[in-house]
mmCIF file of C-alpha atoms in Angstrom:
data_model
loop_
_atom_site.group_PDB
_atom_site.id
_atom_site.type_symbol
_atom_site.label_atom_id
_atom_site.label_comp_id
_atom_site.label_asym_id
_atom_site.label_seq_id
_atom_site.Cartn_x
_atom_site.Cartn_y
_atom_site.Cartn_z
ATOM 1 C CA UNK A 1 -10.541 -20.660 18.251
ATOM 2 C CA UNK A 2 -12.778 -19.635 15.342
ATOM 3 C CA UNK A 3 -15.037 -16.755 16.379
ATOM 4 C CA UNK A 4 -17.680 -14.624 14.700
ATOM 5 C CA UNK A 5 -16.387 -11.300 16.021
ATOM 6 C CA UNK A 6 -12.874 -9.853 16.038
ATOM 7 C CA UNK A 7 -11.534 -6.695 17.638
ATOM 8 C CA UNK A 8 -8.161 -5.845 16.087
ATOM 9 C CA UNK A 9 -5.799 -3.048 15.098
ATOM 10 C CA UNK A 10 -4.436 -2.811 11.553
ATOM 11 C CA UNK A 11 -1.099 -1.075 11.031
ATOM 12 C CA UNK A 12 0.223 0.096 7.664
ATOM 13 C CA UNK A 13 3.264 2.070 6.559
ATOM 14 C CA UNK A 14 3.512 2.725 2.839
ATOM 15 C CA UNK A 15 6.302 3.677 0.475
ATOM 16 C CA UNK A 16 4.974 7.248 0.162
ATOM 17 C CA UNK A 17 6.176 7.814 3.773
ATOM 18 C CA UNK A 18 2.987 9.682 4.745
ATOM 19 C CA UNK A 19 3.218 8.061 8.168
ATOM 20 C CA UNK A 20 1.973 5.058 10.113
ATOM 21 C CA UNK A 21 -1.734 4.356 9.576
ATOM 22 C CA UNK A 22 -3.451 2.829 12.602
ATOM 23 C CA UNK A 23 -7.024 1.559 12.387
ATOM 24 C CA UNK A 24 -9.028 -0.031 15.183
ATOM 25 C CA UNK A 25 -11.441 -2.348 13.367
ATOM 26 C CA UNK A 26 -14.276 -4.706 14.183
ATOM 27 C CA UNK A 27 -15.039 -7.668 11.914
ATOM 28 C CA UNK A 28 -18.073 -9.922 12.102
ATOM 29 C CA UNK A 29 -18.720 -13.083 10.129
ATOM 30 C CA UNK A 30 -22.215 -14.515 9.669
ATOM 31 C CA UNK A 31 -22.065 -16.143 6.245
ATOM 32 C CA UNK A 32 -20.222 -13.079 4.922
ATOM 33 C CA UNK A 33 -17.810 -10.508 6.325
ATOM 34 C CA UNK A 34 -18.774 -7.090 7.648
ATOM 35 C CA UNK A 35 -16.408 -4.472 9.013
ATOM 36 C CA UNK A 36 -16.356 -1.188 10.878
ATOM 37 C CA UNK A 37 -13.489 1.252 11.369
ATOM 38 C CA UNK A 38 -13.966 2.396 14.955
ATOM 39 C CA UNK A 39 -10.979 4.718 15.408
ATOM 40 C CA UNK A 40 -8.163 5.592 13.055
ATOM 41 C CA UNK A 41 -5.269 8.005 12.806
ATOM 42 C CA UNK A 42 -1.993 8.576 10.990
ATOM 43 C CA UNK A 43 1.192 9.100 12.991
ATOM 44 C CA UNK A 44 3.362 11.372 10.849
ATOM 45 C CA UNK A 45 6.994 10.351 10.568
ATOM 46 C CA UNK A 46 9.535 12.714 12.154
ATOM 47 C CA UNK A 47 11.981 14.024 9.544
ATOM 48 C CA UNK A 48 14.770 11.819 10.912
ATOM 49 C CA UNK A 49 12.700 8.709 10.155
ATOM 50 C CA UNK A 50 11.711 9.968 6.700
ATOM 51 C CA UNK A 51 15.399 10.214 5.823
ATOM 52 C CA UNK A 52 16.166 6.765 7.238
ATOM 53 C CA UNK A 53 13.291 5.107 5.375
ATOM 54 C CA UNK A 54 14.109 6.897 2.111
ATOM 55 C CA UNK A 55 17.568 5.317 2.089
ATOM 56 C CA UNK A 56 16.816 1.731 3.111
ATOM 57 C CA UNK A 57 18.114 0.208 -0.106
ATOM 58 C CA UNK A 58 21.576 1.720 0.476
ATOM 59 C CA UNK A 59 22.143 0.065 3.881
ATOM 60 C CA UNK A 60 24.486 -2.819 4.597
ATOM 61 C CA UNK A 61 23.007 -5.966 6.102
ATOM 62 C CA UNK A 62 24.319 -5.029 9.553
ATOM 63 C CA UNK A 63 22.881 -1.509 9.307
ATOM 64 C CA UNK A 64 19.524 -2.858 8.106
ATOM 65 C CA UNK A 65 19.280 -5.326 11.001
ATOM 66 C CA UNK A 66 19.973 -2.530 13.490
ATOM 67 C CA UNK A 67 17.436 -0.283 11.812
ATOM 68 C CA UNK A 68 14.891 -3.120 12.011
ATOM 69 C CA UNK A 69 15.419 -3.229 15.804
ATOM 70 C CA UNK A 70 15.063 0.550 16.080
ATOM 71 C CA UNK A 71 12.036 0.732 13.792
ATOM 72 C CA UNK A 72 10.244 -2.074 15.638
ATOM 73 C CA UNK A 73 10.691 -0.120 18.887
ATOM 74 C CA UNK A 74 9.507 3.090 17.215
ATOM 75 C CA UNK A 75 6.494 1.333 15.691
ATOM 76 C CA UNK A 76 5.625 -0.375 18.971
ATOM 77 C CA UNK A 77 5.714 2.956 20.796
ATOM 78 C CA UNK A 78 3.258 4.499 18.327
ATOM 79 C CA UNK A 79 0.885 1.528 18.537
ATOM 80 C CA UNK A 80 1.061 1.545 22.333
ATOM 81 C CA UNK A 81 0.165 5.241 22.469
ATOM 82 C CA UNK A 82 -2.768 4.628 20.071
ATOM 83 C CA UNK A 83 -4.054 1.847 22.348
ATOM 84 C CA UNK A 84 -3.821 4.028 25.454
ATOM 85 C CA UNK A 85 -5.297 7.147 23.817
ATOM 86 C CA UNK A 86 -8.343 5.239 22.644
ATOM 87 C CA UNK A 87 -8.607 2.979 25.720
ATOM 88 C CA UNK A 88 -8.647 -0.151 23.583
ATOM 89 C CA UNK A 89 -9.198 -3.287 25.606
ATOM 90 C CA UNK A 90 -9.814 -6.943 24.786
ATOM 91 C CA UNK A 91 -7.968 -6.766 21.480
ATOM 92 C CA UNK A 92 -7.681 -10.064 19.619
ATOM 93 C CA UNK A 93 -4.515 -8.945 17.828
ATOM 94 C CA UNK A 94 -2.417 -6.181 16.359
ATOM 95 C CA UNK A 95 -1.940 -6.907 12.640
ATOM 96 C CA UNK A 96 0.964 -5.073 11.078
ATOM 97 C CA UNK A 97 2.376 -4.802 7.561
ATOM 98 C CA UNK A 98 5.670 -3.313 8.754
ATOM 99 C CA UNK A 99 7.605 -1.159 6.295
ATOM 100 C CA UNK A 100 9.091 -2.457 3.051
ATOM 101 C CA UNK A 101 12.896 -2.330 3.119
ATOM 102 C CA UNK A 102 13.723 -4.630 0.208
ATOM 103 C CA UNK A 103 11.401 -6.100 -2.369
ATOM 104 C CA UNK A 104 13.052 -8.259 -5.032
ATOM 105 C CA UNK A 105 10.672 -11.200 -5.523
ATOM 106 C CA UNK A 106 12.451 -12.161 -8.739
ATOM 107 C CA UNK A 107 15.431 -12.969 -6.488
ATOM 108 C CA UNK A 108 13.290 -14.676 -3.842
ATOM 109 C CA UNK A 109 13.797 -11.719 -1.502
ATOM 110 C CA UNK A 110 11.429 -9.473 0.421
ATOM 111 C CA UNK A 111 12.065 -7.834 3.757
ATOM 112 C CA UNK A 112 9.800 -5.712 5.933
ATOM 113 C CA UNK A 113 11.224 -3.940 8.957
ATOM 114 C CA UNK A 114 9.138 -3.663 12.127
ATOM 115 C CA UNK A 115 8.066 -7.304 12.209
ATOM 116 C CA UNK A 116 10.236 -8.581 15.054
ATOM 117 C CA UNK A 117 8.810 -10.741 17.828
ATOM 118 C CA UNK A 118 9.618 -8.088 20.440
ATOM 119 C CA UNK A 119 6.602 -6.137 19.137
ATOM 120 C CA UNK A 120 4.306 -8.618 20.887
ATOM 121 C CA UNK A 121 6.318 -8.312 24.093
ATOM 122 C CA UNK A 122 6.294 -4.514 23.983
ATOM 123 C CA UNK A 123 2.530 -4.364 23.460
ATOM 124 C CA UNK A 124 1.636 -7.402 25.559
ATOM 125 C CA UNK A 125 -0.674 -8.353 22.689
ATOM 126 C CA UNK A 126 -0.858 -11.054 20.040
ATOM 127 C CA UNK A 127 0.783 -9.717 16.889
ATOM 128 C CA UNK A 128 0.249 -10.980 13.333
ATOM 129 C CA UNK A 129 2.779 -9.624 10.856
ATOM 130 C CA UNK A 130 5.321 -10.311 8.097
ATOM 131 C CA UNK A 131 2.715 -11.339 5.536
ATOM 132 C CA UNK A 132 4.911 -11.316 2.410
ATOM 133 C CA UNK A 133 7.709 -13.776 3.164
ATOM 134 C CA UNK A 134 5.757 -17.034 2.861
ATOM 135 C CA UNK A 135 4.294 -15.941 -0.468
ATOM 136 C CA UNK A 136 7.707 -15.195 -1.977
ATOM 137 C CA UNK A 137 8.927 -18.578 -0.711
ATOM 138 C CA UNK A 138 6.067 -20.112 -2.730
ATOM 139 C CA UNK A 139 7.253 -18.349 -5.880
ATOM 140 C CA UNK A 140 4.895 -15.368 -5.553
ATOM 141 C CA UNK A 141 5.492 -11.637 -5.763
ATOM 142 C CA UNK A 142 4.598 -11.168 -2.094
ATOM 143 C CA UNK A 143 2.360 -8.341 -3.292
ATOM 144 C CA UNK A 144 -0.168 -6.969 -3.651
ATOM 145 C CA UNK A 145 -1.782 -8.384 -0.504
ATOM 146 C CA UNK A 146 -4.813 -6.104 -0.266
ATOM 147 C CA UNK A 147 -6.946 -7.926 -2.912
ATOM 148 C CA UNK A 148 -8.156 -10.561 -0.447
ATOM 149 C CA UNK A 149 -9.895 -7.680 1.345
ATOM 150 C CA UNK A 150 -11.232 -6.352 -1.955
ATOM 151 C CA UNK A 151 -12.688 -9.792 -2.631
ATOM 152 C CA UNK A 152 -14.480 -10.153 0.709
ATOM 153 C CA UNK A 153 -15.109 -6.562 1.849
ATOM 154 C CA UNK A 154 -15.467 -4.506 -1.373
ATOM 155 C CA UNK A 155 -16.778 -7.004 -3.925
ATOM 156 C CA UNK A 156 -19.541 -4.701 -5.220
ATOM 157 C CA UNK A 157 -16.994 -2.623 -7.170
ATOM 158 C CA UNK A 158 -15.646 -3.702 -10.562
ATOM 159 C CA UNK A 159 -12.198 -2.297 -9.756
ATOM 160 C CA UNK A 160 -10.513 -1.402 -6.486
ATOM 161 C CA UNK A 161 -7.831 1.183 -7.236
ATOM 162 C CA UNK A 162 -5.359 2.234 -4.563
ATOM 163 C CA UNK A 163 -3.268 5.355 -5.083
ATOM 164 C CA UNK A 164 -0.445 5.246 -2.570
ATOM 165 C CA UNK A 165 3.294 5.129 -3.135
ATOM 166 C CA UNK A 166 2.316 2.995 -6.113
ATOM 167 C CA UNK A 167 -0.994 2.540 -7.908
ATOM 168 C CA UNK A 168 -2.344 -0.963 -7.678
ATOM 169 C CA UNK A 169 -5.586 -2.417 -8.933
ATOM 170 C CA UNK A 170 -7.757 -5.398 -8.137
ATOM 171 C CA UNK A 171 -10.683 -6.965 -10.017
ATOM 172 C CA UNK A 172 -12.422 -10.225 -10.812
ATOM 173 C CA UNK A 173 -11.360 -11.673 -14.158
ATOM 174 C CA UNK A 174 -12.968 -14.939 -15.310
ATOM 175 C CA UNK A 175 -13.964 -15.821 -11.746
ATOM 176 C CA UNK A 176 -10.548 -15.141 -10.215
ATOM 177 C CA UNK A 177 -9.342 -12.164 -8.208
ATOM 178 C CA UNK A 178 -6.492 -10.564 -10.146
ATOM 179 C CA UNK A 179 -4.373 -7.671 -8.894
ATOM 180 C CA UNK A 180 -1.081 -6.024 -9.683
ATOM 181 C CA UNK A 181 0.882 -2.797 -9.411
ATOM 182 C CA UNK A 182 0.275 -0.324 -12.231
ATOM 183 C CA UNK A 183 2.841 2.447 -11.789
ATOM 184 C CA UNK A 184 4.485 4.689 -9.196
ATOM 185 C CA UNK A 185 2.385 7.549 -7.812
ATOM 186 C CA UNK A 186 3.186 9.363 -4.567
ATOM 187 C CA UNK A 187 6.636 7.836 -4.233
ATOM 188 C CA UNK A 188 7.603 10.000 -7.233
ATOM 189 C CA UNK A 189 5.272 12.997 -6.846
ATOM 190 C CA UNK A 190 6.176 13.498 -3.173
ATOM 191 C CA UNK A 191 9.894 13.195 -3.884
ATOM 192 C CA UNK A 192 9.840 16.137 -6.291
ATOM 193 C CA UNK A 193 7.506 18.132 -4.026
ATOM 194 C CA UNK A 194 10.106 17.578 -1.279
ATOM 195 C CA UNK A 195 12.636 19.368 -3.500
ATOM 196 C CA UNK A 196 10.425 22.452 -3.127
ATOM 197 C CA UNK A 197 10.392 22.041 0.663
ATOM 198 C CA UNK A 198 6.862 20.573 0.645
ATOM 199 C CA UNK A 199 5.634 17.233 1.983
ATOM 200 C CA UNK A 200 3.459 16.790 -1.095
ATOM 201 C CA UNK A 201 1.803 18.718 -3.915
ATOM 202 C CA UNK A 202 -1.471 19.610 -2.196
ATOM 203 C CA UNK A 203 -4.352 18.771 -4.518
ATOM 204 C CA UNK A 204 -1.938 18.659 -7.457
ATOM 205 C CA UNK A 205 -1.949 22.476 -7.603
ATOM 206 C CA UNK A 206 1.710 22.746 -8.620
ATOM 207 C CA UNK A 207 1.372 20.015 -11.255
ATOM 208 C CA UNK A 208 -1.605 21.894 -12.691
ATOM 209 C CA UNK A 209 0.642 24.908 -13.463
ATOM 210 C CA UNK A 210 3.250 22.857 -15.344
ATOM 211 C CA UNK A 211 3.563 21.726 -18.925
ATOM 212 C CA UNK A 212 3.774 18.181 -20.267
ATOM 213 C CA UNK A 213 7.167 17.276 -21.711
ATOM 214 C CA UNK A 214 6.128 14.925 -24.489
ATOM 215 C CA UNK A 215 9.561 13.317 -24.905
ATOM 216 C CA UNK A 216 9.778 12.410 -21.212
ATOM 217 C CA UNK A 217 6.176 11.217 -21.239
ATOM 218 C CA UNK A 218 6.877 8.960 -24.229
ATOM 219 C CA UNK A 219 9.933 7.445 -22.546
ATOM 220 C CA UNK A 220 8.067 6.846 -19.283
ATOM 221 C CA UNK A 221 5.208 5.140 -21.113
ATOM 222 C CA UNK A 222 7.711 2.979 -23.028
ATOM 223 C CA UNK A 223 9.245 1.418 -19.886
ATOM 224 C CA UNK A 224 9.223 -2.374 -20.235
ATOM 225 C CA UNK A 225 7.370 -2.940 -16.934
ATOM 226 C CA UNK A 226 4.161 -1.693 -18.530
ATOM 227 C CA UNK A 227 4.215 -4.471 -21.097
ATOM 228 C CA UNK A 228 4.935 -7.179 -18.510
ATOM 229 C CA UNK A 229 1.893 -9.388 -17.847
ATOM 230 C CA UNK A 230 0.602 -9.787 -14.275
ATOM 231 C CA UNK A 231 1.399 -10.946 -11.661
ATOM 232 C CA UNK A 232 3.796 -8.071 -11.177
ATOM 233 C CA UNK A 233 4.773 -5.653 -8.430
ATOM 234 C CA UNK A 234 6.990 -2.620 -7.973
ATOM 235 C CA UNK A 235 9.429 -1.506 -5.300
ATOM 236 C CA UNK A 236 11.564 1.466 -4.352
ATOM 237 C CA UNK A 237 14.577 -0.148 -6.029
ATOM 238 C CA UNK A 238 12.863 -0.032 -9.443
ATOM 239 C CA UNK A 239 11.961 3.633 -9.020
ATOM 240 C CA UNK A 240 15.545 4.530 -8.085
ATOM 241 C CA UNK A 241 16.928 2.577 -11.040
ATOM 242 C CA UNK A 242 14.374 3.393 -13.750
ATOM 243 C CA UNK A 243 12.289 6.457 -12.922
ATOM 244 C CA UNK A 244 14.430 9.042 -11.143
ATOM 245 C CA UNK A 245 17.427 8.817 -13.516
ATOM 246 C CA UNK A 246 15.132 9.100 -16.537
ATOM 247 C CA UNK A 247 13.270 12.147 -15.200
ATOM 248 C CA UNK A 248 16.444 13.868 -14.011
ATOM 249 C CA UNK A 249 18.121 13.413 -17.410
ATOM 250 C CA UNK A 250 15.662 15.980 -18.814
ATOM 251 C CA UNK A 251 16.585 18.817 -16.399
ATOM 252 C CA UNK A 252 13.006 20.092 -16.204
ATOM 253 C CA UNK A 253 11.419 22.463 -13.712
ATOM 254 C CA UNK A 254 9.666 20.742 -10.817
ATOM 255 C CA UNK A 255 6.238 21.872 -11.986
ATOM 256 C CA UNK A 256 6.852 20.356 -15.448
ATOM 257 C CA UNK A 257 8.107 17.116 -13.875
ATOM 258 C CA UNK A 258 4.966 16.907 -11.739
ATOM 259 C CA UNK A 259 2.657 17.729 -14.660
ATOM 260 C CA UNK A 260 4.309 15.160 -16.915
ATOM 261 C CA UNK A 261 4.292 12.446 -14.277
ATOM 262 C CA UNK A 262 0.636 13.056 -13.381
ATOM 263 C CA UNK A 263 -0.170 12.582 -17.067
ATOM 264 C CA UNK A 264 1.872 9.379 -17.082
ATOM 265 C CA UNK A 265 -0.013 8.046 -14.049
ATOM 266 C CA UNK A 266 -3.405 8.898 -15.570
ATOM 267 C CA UNK A 267 -2.501 7.218 -18.880
ATOM 268 C CA UNK A 268 -1.305 4.012 -17.209
ATOM 269 C CA UNK A 269 -4.315 3.740 -14.888
ATOM 270 C CA UNK A 270 -6.815 4.538 -17.648
ATOM 271 C CA UNK A 271 -5.285 1.799 -19.774
ATOM 272 C CA UNK A 272 -6.196 -0.704 -17.048
ATOM 273 C CA UNK A 273 -9.659 0.475 -16.021
ATOM 274 C CA UNK A 274 -10.780 0.951 -19.629
ATOM 275 C CA UNK A 275 -10.502 -2.822 -20.110
ATOM 276 C CA UNK A 276 -14.127 -2.944 -18.865
ATOM 277 C CA UNK A 277 -17.004 -0.727 -19.982
ATOM 278 C CA UNK A 278 -19.513 0.851 -17.592
ATOM 279 C CA UNK A 279 -17.328 -0.196 -14.659
ATOM 280 C CA UNK A 280 -17.320 1.175 -11.114
ATOM 281 C CA UNK A 281 -13.869 2.098 -9.787
ATOM 282 C CA UNK A 282 -13.404 2.460 -6.029
ATOM 283 C CA UNK A 283 -10.494 4.851 -5.554
ATOM 284 C CA UNK A 284 -8.626 5.044 -2.239
ATOM 285 C CA UNK A 285 -5.233 6.021 -0.835
ATOM 286 C CA UNK A 286 -3.609 9.428 -0.453
ATOM 287 C CA UNK A 287 -3.513 9.996 -4.208
ATOM 288 C CA UNK A 288 -7.321 10.088 -4.272
ATOM 289 C CA UNK A 289 -7.073 13.520 -2.611
ATOM 290 C CA UNK A 290 -4.989 14.822 -5.535
ATOM 291 C CA UNK A 291 -7.853 16.537 -7.354
ATOM 292 C CA UNK A 292 -5.747 17.361 -10.396
ATOM 293 C CA UNK A 293 -4.667 13.740 -10.808
ATOM 294 C CA UNK A 294 -8.263 12.560 -10.415
ATOM 295 C CA UNK A 295 -9.420 15.096 -13.026
ATOM 296 C CA UNK A 296 -6.736 13.958 -15.484
ATOM 297 C CA UNK A 297 -7.806 10.351 -14.917
ATOM 298 C CA UNK A 298 -11.518 11.148 -15.310
ATOM 299 C CA UNK A 299 -10.768 12.812 -18.627
ATOM 300 C CA UNK A 300 -9.347 9.521 -19.926
ATOM 301 C CA UNK A 301 -12.182 7.176 -18.974
ATOM 302 C CA UNK A 302 -15.958 6.952 -19.187
ATOM 303 C CA UNK A 303 -16.070 4.622 -16.179
ATOM 304 C CA UNK A 304 -17.406 5.849 -12.849
ATOM 305 C CA UNK A 305 -14.665 6.734 -10.356
ATOM 306 C CA UNK A 306 -16.028 6.536 -6.808
ATOM 307 C CA UNK A 307 -14.465 8.283 -3.825
ATOM 308 C CA UNK A 308 -15.794 6.651 -0.634
ATOM 309 C CA UNK A 309 -15.905 7.995 2.920
ATOM 310 C CA UNK A 310 -12.618 9.616 3.997
ATOM 311 C CA UNK A 311 -11.965 6.894 6.556
ATOM 312 C CA UNK A 312 -11.973 4.328 3.737
ATOM 313 C CA UNK A 313 -9.818 6.495 1.469
ATOM 314 C CA UNK A 314 -7.257 7.001 4.219
ATOM 315 C CA UNK A 315 -7.331 3.694 6.047
ATOM 316 C CA UNK A 316 -8.432 1.000 3.611
ATOM 317 C CA UNK A 317 -4.976 -0.636 3.601
ATOM 318 C CA UNK A 318 -4.730 -0.603 7.416
ATOM 319 C CA UNK A 319 -8.260 -2.052 7.525
ATOM 320 C CA UNK A 320 -7.304 -4.847 5.144
ATOM 321 C CA UNK A 321 -4.098 -5.710 6.981
ATOM 322 C CA UNK A 322 -6.267 -6.043 10.076
ATOM 323 C CA UNK A 323 -8.425 -8.400 8.006
ATOM 324 C CA UNK A 324 -5.394 -10.380 6.784
ATOM 325 C CA UNK A 325 -4.459 -10.873 10.427
ATOM 326 C CA UNK A 326 -7.948 -12.106 11.282
ATOM 327 C CA UNK A 327 -7.856 -14.636 8.443
ATOM 328 C CA UNK A 328 -4.410 -15.779 9.624
ATOM 329 C CA UNK A 329 -5.736 -16.281 13.160
ATOM 330 C CA UNK A 330 -8.479 -18.442 11.633
ATOM 331 C CA UNK A 331 -5.856 -20.261 9.517
ATOM 332 C CA UNK A 332 -7.816 -19.294 6.401
ATOM 333 C CA UNK A 333 -6.270 -18.256 3.095
ATOM 334 C CA UNK A 334 -5.271 -14.607 3.063
ATOM 335 C CA UNK A 335 -2.900 -14.716 0.068
ATOM 336 C CA UNK A 336 -4.246 -15.476 -3.404
ATOM 337 C CA UNK A 337 -2.024 -17.310 -5.873
ATOM 338 C CA UNK A 338 -4.027 -15.772 -8.735
ATOM 339 C CA UNK A 339 -2.847 -12.365 -7.516
ATOM 340 C CA UNK A 340 0.761 -12.945 -6.483
ATOM 341 C CA UNK A 341 1.726 -15.838 -8.746
ATOM 342 C CA UNK A 342 2.407 -18.136 -5.790
ATOM 343 C CA UNK A 343 2.002 -21.875 -6.356
ATOM 344 C CA UNK A 344 -1.285 -21.883 -4.439
ATOM 345 C CA UNK A 345 -3.490 -19.856 -2.109
ATOM 346 C CA UNK A 346 -2.246 -19.914 1.450
ATOM 347 C CA UNK A 347 -2.519 -18.457 4.949
ATOM 348 C CA UNK A 348 0.457 -16.143 5.364
ATOM 349 C CA UNK A 349 1.882 -14.213 8.296
ATOM 350 C CA UNK A 350 3.789 -14.845 11.506
ATOM 351 C CA UNK A 351 1.918 -14.957 14.818
ATOM 352 C CA UNK A 352 3.753 -13.781 17.911
ATOM 353 C CA UNK A 353 2.297 -14.130 21.378
ATOM 354 C CA UNK A 354 3.266 -11.904 24.326
#
């Protein structure tokens, strides 16, 4: 049934392994969409799960299927606790991205763990999930998926920039919403911070003490992905094959690695946002809290970089996956062919009932 008000939970786990983002959201539709984030929190991954999720691409098919079962149970437990803690009743759905295990759209393959039907049974709630698969089957990249939310919820900004495991960007070009991945961000920065025994480089303070290695920077900027036209997306596999071996071949100190890679990120993002003059750039995701990165980026553009309310910075992706689920319940398009390269716009995602 098409309604004007929806009460849903959005669930997001990103490649930076910060944790599981949970956002209780309300959406209303009266000619246009409005939203409110009512409650939100991040459930930090225990170290045992960080290790498991870091090594997904090394698992056999049998091991991956078992991990999918275990992760779905783990995810369901966290969602259930969130529901009980916040006394959330009369939910229309739980809308979950799951966690990316494999992403090889060029081979017609994408796989998110945590999207099994038992999630609906565990929660005794309608669950909308597994949003990528149908898009890849239609010849798309299966990512990025967030731009449909940018189009309907954040249209006043010229660019919507998300700084998570990867940087991705969304904008209107010649009347069409276009979006694509730019480069890795926290998936690389956090990995090298981990080598120092830290979860992440807080505020970019360590990177700020390092020196740029120009040879490494040149090689990073010369990677062929950056010359590939959109639609395009990145995955953990690409980082393990292209980025880590290249960086490690230079045998640099961690602070110099971080400084060089921050510069690389800023250069690649600036190249994209400088395609428009006097543009407004909404910046969200965990990387927006990296003050040193944001300073390096600001130094390379005259466009206005806007940091919204913390709840938007932290939970914009969870909010938009909640929105994708709402559109799926309405059987309305939530995947844009102009973004992913799919044959046409479509309504993507599996619906499981308790």
